PDB file of C-alpha atoms in Angstrom:
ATOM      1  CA  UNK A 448      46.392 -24.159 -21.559  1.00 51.00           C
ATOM      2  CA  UNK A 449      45.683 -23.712 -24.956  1.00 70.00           C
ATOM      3  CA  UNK A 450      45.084 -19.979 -26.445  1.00 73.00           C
ATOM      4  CA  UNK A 451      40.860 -20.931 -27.035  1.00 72.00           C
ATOM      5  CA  UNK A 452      40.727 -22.026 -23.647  1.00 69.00           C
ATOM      6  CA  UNK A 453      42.610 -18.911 -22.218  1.00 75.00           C
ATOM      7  CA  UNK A 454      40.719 -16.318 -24.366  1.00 77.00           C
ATOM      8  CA  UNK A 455      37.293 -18.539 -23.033  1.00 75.00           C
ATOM      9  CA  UNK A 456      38.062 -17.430 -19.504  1.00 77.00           C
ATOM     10  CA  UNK A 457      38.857 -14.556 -20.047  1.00 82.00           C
ATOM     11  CA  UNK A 458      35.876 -13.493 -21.272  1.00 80.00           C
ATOM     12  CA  UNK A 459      33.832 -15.308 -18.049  1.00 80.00           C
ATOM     13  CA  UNK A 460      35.866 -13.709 -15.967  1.00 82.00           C
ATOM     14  CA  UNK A 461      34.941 -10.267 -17.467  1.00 83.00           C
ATOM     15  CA  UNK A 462      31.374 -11.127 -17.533  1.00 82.00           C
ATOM     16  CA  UNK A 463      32.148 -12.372 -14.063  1.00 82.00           C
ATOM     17  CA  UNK A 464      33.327  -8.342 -13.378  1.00 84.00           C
ATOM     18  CA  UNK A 465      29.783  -7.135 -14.870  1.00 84.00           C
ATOM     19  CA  UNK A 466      27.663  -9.185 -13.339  1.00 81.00           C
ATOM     20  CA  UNK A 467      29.384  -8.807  -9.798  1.00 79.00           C
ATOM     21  CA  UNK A 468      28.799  -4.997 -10.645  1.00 83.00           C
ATOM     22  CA  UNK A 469      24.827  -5.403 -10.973  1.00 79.00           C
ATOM     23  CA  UNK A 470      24.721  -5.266 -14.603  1.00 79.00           C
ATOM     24  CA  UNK A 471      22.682  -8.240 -15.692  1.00 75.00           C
ATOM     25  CA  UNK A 472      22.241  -6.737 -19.754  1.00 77.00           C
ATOM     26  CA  UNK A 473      25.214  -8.789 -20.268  1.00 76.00           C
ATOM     27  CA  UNK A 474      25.688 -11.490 -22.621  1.00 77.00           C
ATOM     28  CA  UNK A 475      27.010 -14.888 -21.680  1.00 74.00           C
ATOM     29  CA  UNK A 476      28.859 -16.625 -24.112  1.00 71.00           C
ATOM     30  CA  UNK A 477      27.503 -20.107 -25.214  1.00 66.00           C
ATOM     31  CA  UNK A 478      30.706 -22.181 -24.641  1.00 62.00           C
ATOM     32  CA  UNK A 479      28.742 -25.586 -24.266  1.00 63.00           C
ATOM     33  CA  UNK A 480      28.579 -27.641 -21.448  1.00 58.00           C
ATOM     34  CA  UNK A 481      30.671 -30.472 -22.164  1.00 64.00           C
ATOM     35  CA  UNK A 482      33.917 -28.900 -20.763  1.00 69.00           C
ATOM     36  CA  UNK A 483      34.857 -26.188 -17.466  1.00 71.00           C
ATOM     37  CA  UNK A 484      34.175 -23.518 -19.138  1.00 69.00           C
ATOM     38  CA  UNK A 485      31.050 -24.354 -20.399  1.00 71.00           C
ATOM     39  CA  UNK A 486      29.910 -25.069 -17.232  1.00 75.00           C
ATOM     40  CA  UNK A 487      31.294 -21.606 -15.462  1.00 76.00           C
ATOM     41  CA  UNK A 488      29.091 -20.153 -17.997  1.00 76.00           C
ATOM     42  CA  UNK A 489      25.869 -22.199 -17.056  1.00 78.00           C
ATOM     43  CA  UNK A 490      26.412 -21.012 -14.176  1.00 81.00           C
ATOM     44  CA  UNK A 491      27.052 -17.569 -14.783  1.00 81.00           C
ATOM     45  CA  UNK A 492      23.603 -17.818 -16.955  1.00 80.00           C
ATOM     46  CA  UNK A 493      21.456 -18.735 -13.710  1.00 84.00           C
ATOM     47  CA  UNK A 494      23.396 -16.260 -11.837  1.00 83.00           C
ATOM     48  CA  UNK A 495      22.480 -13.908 -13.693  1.00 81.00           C
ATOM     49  CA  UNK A 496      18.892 -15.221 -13.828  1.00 84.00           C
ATOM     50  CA  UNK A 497      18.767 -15.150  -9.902  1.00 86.00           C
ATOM     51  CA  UNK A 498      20.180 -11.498  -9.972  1.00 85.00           C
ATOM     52  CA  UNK A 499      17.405 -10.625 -12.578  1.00 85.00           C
ATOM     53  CA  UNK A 500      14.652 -12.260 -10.428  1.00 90.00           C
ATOM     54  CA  UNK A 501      15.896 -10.665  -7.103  1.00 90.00           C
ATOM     55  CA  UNK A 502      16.019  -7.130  -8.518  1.00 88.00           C
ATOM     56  CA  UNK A 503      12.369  -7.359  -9.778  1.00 92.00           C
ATOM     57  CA  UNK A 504      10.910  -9.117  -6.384  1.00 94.00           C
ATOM     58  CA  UNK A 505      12.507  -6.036  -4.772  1.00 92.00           C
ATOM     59  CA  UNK A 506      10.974  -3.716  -7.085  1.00 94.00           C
ATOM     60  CA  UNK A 507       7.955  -5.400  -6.604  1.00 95.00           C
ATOM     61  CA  UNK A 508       8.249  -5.044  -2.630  1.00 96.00           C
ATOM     62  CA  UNK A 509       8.891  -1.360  -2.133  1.00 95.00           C
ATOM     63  CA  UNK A 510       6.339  -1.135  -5.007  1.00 95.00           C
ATOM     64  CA  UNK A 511       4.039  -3.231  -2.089  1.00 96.00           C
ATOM     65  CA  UNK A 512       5.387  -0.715   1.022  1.00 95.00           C
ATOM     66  CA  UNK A 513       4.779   2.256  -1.008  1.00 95.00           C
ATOM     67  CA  UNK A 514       1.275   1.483  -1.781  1.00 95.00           C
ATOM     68  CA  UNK A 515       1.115   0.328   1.962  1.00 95.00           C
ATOM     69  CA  UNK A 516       2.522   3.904   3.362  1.00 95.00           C
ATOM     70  CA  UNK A 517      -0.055   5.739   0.772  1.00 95.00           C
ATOM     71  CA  UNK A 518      -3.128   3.619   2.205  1.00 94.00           C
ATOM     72  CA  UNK A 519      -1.855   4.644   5.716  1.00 95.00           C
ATOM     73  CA  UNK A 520      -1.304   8.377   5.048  1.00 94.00           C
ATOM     74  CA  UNK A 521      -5.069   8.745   3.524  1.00 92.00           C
ATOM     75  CA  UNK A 522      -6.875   7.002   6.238  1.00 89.00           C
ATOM     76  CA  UNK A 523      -4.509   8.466   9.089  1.00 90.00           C
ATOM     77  CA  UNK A 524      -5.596  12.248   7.555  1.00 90.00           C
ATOM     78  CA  UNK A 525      -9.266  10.760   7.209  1.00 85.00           C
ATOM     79  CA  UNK A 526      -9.166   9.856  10.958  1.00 83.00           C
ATOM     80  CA  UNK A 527      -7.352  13.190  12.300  1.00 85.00           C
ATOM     81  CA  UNK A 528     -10.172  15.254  10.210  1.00 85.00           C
ATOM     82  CA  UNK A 529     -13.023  13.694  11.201  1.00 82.00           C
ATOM     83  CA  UNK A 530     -15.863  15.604  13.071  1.00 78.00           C
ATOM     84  CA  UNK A 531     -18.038  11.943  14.251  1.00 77.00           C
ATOM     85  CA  UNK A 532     -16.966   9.197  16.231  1.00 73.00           C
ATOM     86  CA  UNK A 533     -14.950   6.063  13.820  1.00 68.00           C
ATOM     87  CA  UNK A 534     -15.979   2.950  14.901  1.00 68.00           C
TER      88      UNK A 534
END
């Protein structure tokens, strides 16, 4: 294995480390995708895209249940205090 190759690896395999850790800031080095490691770091790339995209559709749900829970709450009190009949 030649020292280019090694030191490419490497550094996937440390932005392998991050990204496995939830840290998606990090940068990907553009290695090219006409050899392995190129291609480990395509991949890595839409990895990390994926893990981007999941954190903000769950950010977006519990933003969703939240404003669910608060809807609930107001009409629940609006029902317990009323003095007429809800139809």
């Amino acid at each position: 294995m030649t020292r280019g190759l090694a030191a490419a690896l490497k550094a996937l395999l440390l932005v392998m480390d991050r990204l496995n850790a939830g840290d998606t800031r990090v940068d990907i080095p553009y290695l090219g995708d006409r050899n392995e490691t190129g291609r480990i770091a395509a991949t890595l790339s839409a990895f990390r895209r994926g893990l981007i995209e999941a954190g903000a559709e769950r950010r977006n749900a519990q933003a969703a249940n939240d404003a669910v829970r608060q809807s609930e709450a107001r009409y629940r009190i609006l029902a317990d205090n009323a003095s007429d009949v809800i139809i």
